[in-house]
mmCIF file of C-alpha atoms in Angstrom:
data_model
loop_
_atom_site.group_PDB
_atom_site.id
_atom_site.type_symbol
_atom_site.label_atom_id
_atom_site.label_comp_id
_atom_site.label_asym_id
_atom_site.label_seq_id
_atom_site.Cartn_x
_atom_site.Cartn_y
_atom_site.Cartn_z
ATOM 1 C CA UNK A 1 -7.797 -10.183 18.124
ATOM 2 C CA UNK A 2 -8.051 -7.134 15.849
ATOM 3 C CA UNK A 3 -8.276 -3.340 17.486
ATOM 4 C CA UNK A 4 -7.965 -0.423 15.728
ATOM 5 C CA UNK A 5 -7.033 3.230 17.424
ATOM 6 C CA UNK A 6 -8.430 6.821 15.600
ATOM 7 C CA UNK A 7 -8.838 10.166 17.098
ATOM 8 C CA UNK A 8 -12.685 10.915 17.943
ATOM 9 C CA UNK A 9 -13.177 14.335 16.237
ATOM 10 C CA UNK A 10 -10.997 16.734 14.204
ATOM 11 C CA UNK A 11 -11.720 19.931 13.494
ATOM 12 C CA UNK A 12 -10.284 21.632 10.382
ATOM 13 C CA UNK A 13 -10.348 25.103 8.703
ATOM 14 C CA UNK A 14 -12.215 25.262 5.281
ATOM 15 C CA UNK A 15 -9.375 24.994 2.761
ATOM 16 C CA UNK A 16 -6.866 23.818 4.990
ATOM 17 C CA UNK A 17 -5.058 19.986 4.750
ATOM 18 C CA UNK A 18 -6.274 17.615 7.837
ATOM 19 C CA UNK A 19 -4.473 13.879 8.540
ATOM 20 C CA UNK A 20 -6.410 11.891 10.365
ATOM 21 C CA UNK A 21 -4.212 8.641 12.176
ATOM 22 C CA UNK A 22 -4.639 4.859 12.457
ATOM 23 C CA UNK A 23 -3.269 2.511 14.687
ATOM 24 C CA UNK A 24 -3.698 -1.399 14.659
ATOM 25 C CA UNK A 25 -3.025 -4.262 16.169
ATOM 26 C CA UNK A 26 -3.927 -7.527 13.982
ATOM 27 C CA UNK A 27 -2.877 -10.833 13.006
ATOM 28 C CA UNK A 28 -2.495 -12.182 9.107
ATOM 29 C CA UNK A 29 -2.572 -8.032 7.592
ATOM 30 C CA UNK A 30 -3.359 -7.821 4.072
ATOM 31 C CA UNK A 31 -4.012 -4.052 4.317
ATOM 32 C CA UNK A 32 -5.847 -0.923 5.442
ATOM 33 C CA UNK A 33 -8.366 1.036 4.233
ATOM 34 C CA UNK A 34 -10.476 4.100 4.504
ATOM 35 C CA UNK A 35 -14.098 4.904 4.512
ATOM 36 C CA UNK A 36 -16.322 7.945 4.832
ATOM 37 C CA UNK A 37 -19.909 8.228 6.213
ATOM 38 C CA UNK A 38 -21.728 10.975 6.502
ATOM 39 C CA UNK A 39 -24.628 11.300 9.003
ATOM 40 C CA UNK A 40 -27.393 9.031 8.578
ATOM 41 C CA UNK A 41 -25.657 7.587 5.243
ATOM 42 C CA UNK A 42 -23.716 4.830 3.857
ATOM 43 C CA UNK A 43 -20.237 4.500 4.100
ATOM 44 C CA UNK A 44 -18.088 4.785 1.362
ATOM 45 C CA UNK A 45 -14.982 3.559 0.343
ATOM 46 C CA UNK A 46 -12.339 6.105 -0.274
ATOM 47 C CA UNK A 47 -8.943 4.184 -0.294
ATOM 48 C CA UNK A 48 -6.797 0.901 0.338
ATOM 49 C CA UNK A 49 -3.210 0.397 1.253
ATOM 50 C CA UNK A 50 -1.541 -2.928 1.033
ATOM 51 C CA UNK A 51 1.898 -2.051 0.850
ATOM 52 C CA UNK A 52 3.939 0.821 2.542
ATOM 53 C CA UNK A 53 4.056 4.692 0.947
ATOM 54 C CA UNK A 54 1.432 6.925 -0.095
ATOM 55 C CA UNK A 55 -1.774 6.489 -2.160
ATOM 56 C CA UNK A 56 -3.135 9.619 -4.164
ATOM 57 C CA UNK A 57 -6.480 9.870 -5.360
ATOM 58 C CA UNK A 58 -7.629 13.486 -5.933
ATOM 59 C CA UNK A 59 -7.443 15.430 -2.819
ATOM 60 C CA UNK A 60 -7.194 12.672 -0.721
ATOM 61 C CA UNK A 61 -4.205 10.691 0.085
ATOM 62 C CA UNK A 62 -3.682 7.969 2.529
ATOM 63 C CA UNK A 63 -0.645 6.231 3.975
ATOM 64 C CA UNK A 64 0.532 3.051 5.360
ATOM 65 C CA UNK A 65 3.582 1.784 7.366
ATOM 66 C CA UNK A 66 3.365 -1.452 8.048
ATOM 67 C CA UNK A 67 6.317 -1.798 10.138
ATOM 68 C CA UNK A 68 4.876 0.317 12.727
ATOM 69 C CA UNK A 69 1.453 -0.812 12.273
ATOM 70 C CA UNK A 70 0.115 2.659 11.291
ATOM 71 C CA UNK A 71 -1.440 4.641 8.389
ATOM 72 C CA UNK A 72 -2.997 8.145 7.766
ATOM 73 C CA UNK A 73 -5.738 9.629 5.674
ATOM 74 C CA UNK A 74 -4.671 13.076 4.159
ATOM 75 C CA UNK A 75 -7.569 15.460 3.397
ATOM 76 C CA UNK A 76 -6.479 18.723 1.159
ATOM 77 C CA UNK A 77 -8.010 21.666 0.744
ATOM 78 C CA UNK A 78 -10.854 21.099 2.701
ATOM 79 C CA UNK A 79 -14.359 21.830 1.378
ATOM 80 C CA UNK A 80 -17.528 21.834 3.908
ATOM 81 C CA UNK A 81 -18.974 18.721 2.532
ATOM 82 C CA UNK A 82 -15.850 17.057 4.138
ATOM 83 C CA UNK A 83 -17.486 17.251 7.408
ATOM 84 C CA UNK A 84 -18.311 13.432 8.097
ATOM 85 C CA UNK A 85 -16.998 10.640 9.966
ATOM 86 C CA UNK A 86 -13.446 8.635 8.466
ATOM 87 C CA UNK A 87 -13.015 5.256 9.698
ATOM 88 C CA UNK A 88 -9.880 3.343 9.288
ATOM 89 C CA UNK A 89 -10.533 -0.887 8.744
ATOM 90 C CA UNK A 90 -8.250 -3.680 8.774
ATOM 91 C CA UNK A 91 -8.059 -6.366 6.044
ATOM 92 C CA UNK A 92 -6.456 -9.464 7.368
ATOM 93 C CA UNK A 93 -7.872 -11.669 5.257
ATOM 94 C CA UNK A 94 -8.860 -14.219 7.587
ATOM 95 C CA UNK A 95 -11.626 -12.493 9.120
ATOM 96 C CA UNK A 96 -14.246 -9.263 7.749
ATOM 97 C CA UNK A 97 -13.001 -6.267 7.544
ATOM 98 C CA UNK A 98 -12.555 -4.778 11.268
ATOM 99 C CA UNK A 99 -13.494 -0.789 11.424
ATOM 100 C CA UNK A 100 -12.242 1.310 14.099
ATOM 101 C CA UNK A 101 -14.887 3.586 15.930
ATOM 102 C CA UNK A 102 -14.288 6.778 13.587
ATOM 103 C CA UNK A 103 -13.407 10.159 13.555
ATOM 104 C CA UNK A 104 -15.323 12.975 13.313
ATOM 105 C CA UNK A 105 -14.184 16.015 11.266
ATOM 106 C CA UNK A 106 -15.760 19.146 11.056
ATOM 107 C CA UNK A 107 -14.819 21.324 8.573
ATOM 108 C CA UNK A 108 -15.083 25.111 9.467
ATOM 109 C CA UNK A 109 -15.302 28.404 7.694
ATOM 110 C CA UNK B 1 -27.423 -0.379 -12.025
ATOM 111 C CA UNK B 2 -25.741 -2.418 -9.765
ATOM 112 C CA UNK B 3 -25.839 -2.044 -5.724
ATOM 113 C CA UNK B 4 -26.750 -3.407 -2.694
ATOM 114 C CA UNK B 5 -30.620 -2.381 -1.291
ATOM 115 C CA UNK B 6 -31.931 -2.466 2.072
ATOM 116 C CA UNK B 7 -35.416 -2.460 3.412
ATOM 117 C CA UNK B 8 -37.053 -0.965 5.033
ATOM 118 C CA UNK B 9 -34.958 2.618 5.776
ATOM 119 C CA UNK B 10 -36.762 3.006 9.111
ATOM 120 C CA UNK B 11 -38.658 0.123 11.038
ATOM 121 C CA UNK B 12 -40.355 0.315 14.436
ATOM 122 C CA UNK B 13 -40.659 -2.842 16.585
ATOM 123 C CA UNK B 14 -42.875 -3.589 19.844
ATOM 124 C CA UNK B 15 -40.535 -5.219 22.426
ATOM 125 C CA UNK B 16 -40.720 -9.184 21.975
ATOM 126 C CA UNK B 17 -41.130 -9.044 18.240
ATOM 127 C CA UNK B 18 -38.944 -10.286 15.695
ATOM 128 C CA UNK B 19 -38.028 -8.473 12.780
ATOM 129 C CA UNK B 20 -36.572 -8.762 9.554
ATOM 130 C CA UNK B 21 -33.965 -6.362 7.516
ATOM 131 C CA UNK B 22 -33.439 -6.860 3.778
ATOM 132 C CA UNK B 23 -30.291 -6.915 2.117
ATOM 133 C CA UNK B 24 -29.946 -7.533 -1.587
ATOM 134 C CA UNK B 25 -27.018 -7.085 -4.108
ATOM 135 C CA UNK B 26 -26.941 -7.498 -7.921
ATOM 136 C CA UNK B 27 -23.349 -7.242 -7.975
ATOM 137 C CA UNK B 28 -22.568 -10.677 -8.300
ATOM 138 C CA UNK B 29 -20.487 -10.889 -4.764
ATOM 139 C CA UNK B 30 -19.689 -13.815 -2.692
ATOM 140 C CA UNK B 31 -19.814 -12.028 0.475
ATOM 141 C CA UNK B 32 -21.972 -10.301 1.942
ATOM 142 C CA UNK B 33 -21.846 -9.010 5.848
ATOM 143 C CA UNK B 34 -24.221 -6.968 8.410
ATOM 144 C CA UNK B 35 -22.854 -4.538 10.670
ATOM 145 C CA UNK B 36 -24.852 -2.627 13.389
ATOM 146 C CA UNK B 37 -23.548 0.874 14.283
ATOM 147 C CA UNK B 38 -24.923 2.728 17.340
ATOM 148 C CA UNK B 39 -24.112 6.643 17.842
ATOM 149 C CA UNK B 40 -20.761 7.961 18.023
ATOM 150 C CA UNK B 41 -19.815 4.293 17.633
ATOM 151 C CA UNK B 42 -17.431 2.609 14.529
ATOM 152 C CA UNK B 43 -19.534 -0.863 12.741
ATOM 153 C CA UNK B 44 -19.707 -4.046 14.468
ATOM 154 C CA UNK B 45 -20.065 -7.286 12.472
ATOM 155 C CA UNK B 46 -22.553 -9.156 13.354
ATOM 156 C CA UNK B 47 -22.341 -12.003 10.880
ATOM 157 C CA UNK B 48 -20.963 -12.587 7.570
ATOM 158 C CA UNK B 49 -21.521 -15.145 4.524
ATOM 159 C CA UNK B 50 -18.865 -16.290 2.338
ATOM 160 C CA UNK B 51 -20.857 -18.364 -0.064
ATOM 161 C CA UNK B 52 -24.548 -19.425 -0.469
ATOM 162 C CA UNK B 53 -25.808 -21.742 2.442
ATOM 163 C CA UNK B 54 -22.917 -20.545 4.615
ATOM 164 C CA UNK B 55 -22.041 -18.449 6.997
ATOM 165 C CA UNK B 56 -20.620 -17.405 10.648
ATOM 166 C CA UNK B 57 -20.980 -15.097 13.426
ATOM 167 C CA UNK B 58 -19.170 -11.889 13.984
ATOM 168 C CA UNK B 59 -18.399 -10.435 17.375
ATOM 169 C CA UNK B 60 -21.698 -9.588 18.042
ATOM 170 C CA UNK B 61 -24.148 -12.462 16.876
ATOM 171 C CA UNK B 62 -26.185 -13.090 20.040
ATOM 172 C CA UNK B 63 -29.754 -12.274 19.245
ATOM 173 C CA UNK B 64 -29.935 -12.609 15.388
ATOM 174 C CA UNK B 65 -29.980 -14.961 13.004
ATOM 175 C CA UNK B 66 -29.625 -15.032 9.251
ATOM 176 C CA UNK B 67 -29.806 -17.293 6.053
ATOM 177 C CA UNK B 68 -28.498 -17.253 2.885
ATOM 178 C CA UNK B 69 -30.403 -19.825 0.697
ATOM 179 C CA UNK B 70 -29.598 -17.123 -2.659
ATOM 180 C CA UNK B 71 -26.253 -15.304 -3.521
ATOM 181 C CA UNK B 72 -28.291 -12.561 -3.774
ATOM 182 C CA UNK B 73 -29.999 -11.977 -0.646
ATOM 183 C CA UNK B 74 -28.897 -11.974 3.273
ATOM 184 C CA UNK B 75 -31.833 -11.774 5.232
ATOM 185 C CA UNK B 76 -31.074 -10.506 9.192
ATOM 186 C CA UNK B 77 -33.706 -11.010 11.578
ATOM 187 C CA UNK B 78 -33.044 -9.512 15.246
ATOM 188 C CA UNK B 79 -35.223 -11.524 17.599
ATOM 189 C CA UNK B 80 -36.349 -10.652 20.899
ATOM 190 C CA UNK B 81 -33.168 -12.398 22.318
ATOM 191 C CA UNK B 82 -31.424 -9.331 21.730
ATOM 192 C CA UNK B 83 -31.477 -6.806 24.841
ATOM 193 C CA UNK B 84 -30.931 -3.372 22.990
ATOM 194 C CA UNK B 85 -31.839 -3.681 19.429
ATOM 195 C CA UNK B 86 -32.178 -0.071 18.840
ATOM 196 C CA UNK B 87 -29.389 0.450 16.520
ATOM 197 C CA UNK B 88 -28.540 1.613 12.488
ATOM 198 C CA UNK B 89 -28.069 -1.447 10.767
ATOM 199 C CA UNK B 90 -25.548 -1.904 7.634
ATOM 200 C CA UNK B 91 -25.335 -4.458 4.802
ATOM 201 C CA UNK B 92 -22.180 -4.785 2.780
ATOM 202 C CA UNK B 93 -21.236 -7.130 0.029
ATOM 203 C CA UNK B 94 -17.690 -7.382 -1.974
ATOM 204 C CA UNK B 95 -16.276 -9.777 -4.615
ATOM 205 C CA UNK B 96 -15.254 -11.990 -1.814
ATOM 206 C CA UNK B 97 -13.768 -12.043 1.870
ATOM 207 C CA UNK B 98 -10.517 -11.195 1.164
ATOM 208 C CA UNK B 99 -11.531 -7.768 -1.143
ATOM 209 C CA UNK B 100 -10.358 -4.603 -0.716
ATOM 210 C CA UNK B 101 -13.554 -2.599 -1.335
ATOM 211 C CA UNK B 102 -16.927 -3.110 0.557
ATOM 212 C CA UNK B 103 -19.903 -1.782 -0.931
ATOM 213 C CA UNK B 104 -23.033 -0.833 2.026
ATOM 214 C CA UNK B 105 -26.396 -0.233 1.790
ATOM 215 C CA UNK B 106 -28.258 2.548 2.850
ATOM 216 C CA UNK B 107 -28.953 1.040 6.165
ATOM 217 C CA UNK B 108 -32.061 0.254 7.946
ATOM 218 C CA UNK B 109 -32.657 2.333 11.240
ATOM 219 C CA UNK B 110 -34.502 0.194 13.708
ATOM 220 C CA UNK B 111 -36.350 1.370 16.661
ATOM 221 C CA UNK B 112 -37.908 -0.422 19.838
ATOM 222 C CA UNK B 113 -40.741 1.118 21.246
#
């Protein structure tokens, strides 16, 4: 099977830089990637990783060792509208993509 | 402009009733997939279509059913099988199974009462 590990809830200072960690455990990995939902909305995609290093896009970056089964979302300088929910999913290619249960970051003044 | 709708945003059900959500996408994708997402909780898949006139369950199947007779449209009915229905329901469509990027709907927020 598929499982994927997050932190529930983050909390982060307004203009501050936040990581937010994934674990997983799958079978047949094509890659990982990151969505964000706020509440009561749609989620949206925000990055992919298929091979190891760091992907920048903007203020957000995300990262992916395969090797150790584990990648990171990198928020910078924080802004309120931040606050929302990041969820990590798996791409294996033989199966949907596989979301872990989110985490919830709060972005403070 | 392209996208994926769903319909109705909120929907109220009597206990015993089926329902159906709407899901439709003019983005020309192969697959399209439901999720359901209760509070504080990540998406489950439900089921998922590769192709027209196929597809399979997800981890959570029992108590809905779905068709796809059009590329376009992935109907998901949740019948009174299903013990706790109550529940934010996604649709999400990419280019096909193996794609990167998933594209959702606004969701469809069903209630039992």
């Amino acid at each position: 099977g598929q499982s994927l590990e997050q932190p529930s809830e983050v909390t982060a200072v307004e203009g501050a830089i936040v990581q937010i960690n994934c674990t997983y455990q799958t079978s047949g990995f094509y890659g990982l990637s990151w969505y964000q939902q706020h509440d009561g909305g749609a989620p949206t995609f925000l990055s992919y990783n298929a091979l190891d290093g760091l992907e920048e896009t903007g203020r957000f970056s995300s990262f992916l060792s395969r090797s150790d089964s584990y990648g990171y979302l990198l928020l910078q300088e924080l802004q309120m509208k931040d606050s929302a929910s990041y969820f990590c999913a798996v791409n294996s290619g033989n199966t949907p993509l596989v979301f872990g249960k989110g985490t919830r970051l709060s972005v403070i003044a | 402009d392209g996208g994926i709708t769903q319909s109705p945003k909120y929907l109220f059900r009597k206990e015993g009733q089926n329902v159906t959500l709407s899901c439709e996408q003019n983005l020309n994708h192969d697959a399209m997939y439901w999720y359901r997402q209760d509070p504080g909780q990540g998406l489950r898949l439900i089921y998922y279509s590769q192709i027209v006139n196929d597809f399979q369950k997800g981890d959570i199947a029992e108590g809905y059913s779905v068709s796809r007779e059009k590329k376009e449209s992935f109907p998901l009915t949740v019948t009174s099988a299903q013990k706790n229905p109550t529940a934010f329901y996604l649709c999400a469509s990419s280019t096909n199974k193996e794609a990167t990027e998933a594209f959702f709907g606004q969701g469809t927020r069903l209630t039992v009462v």
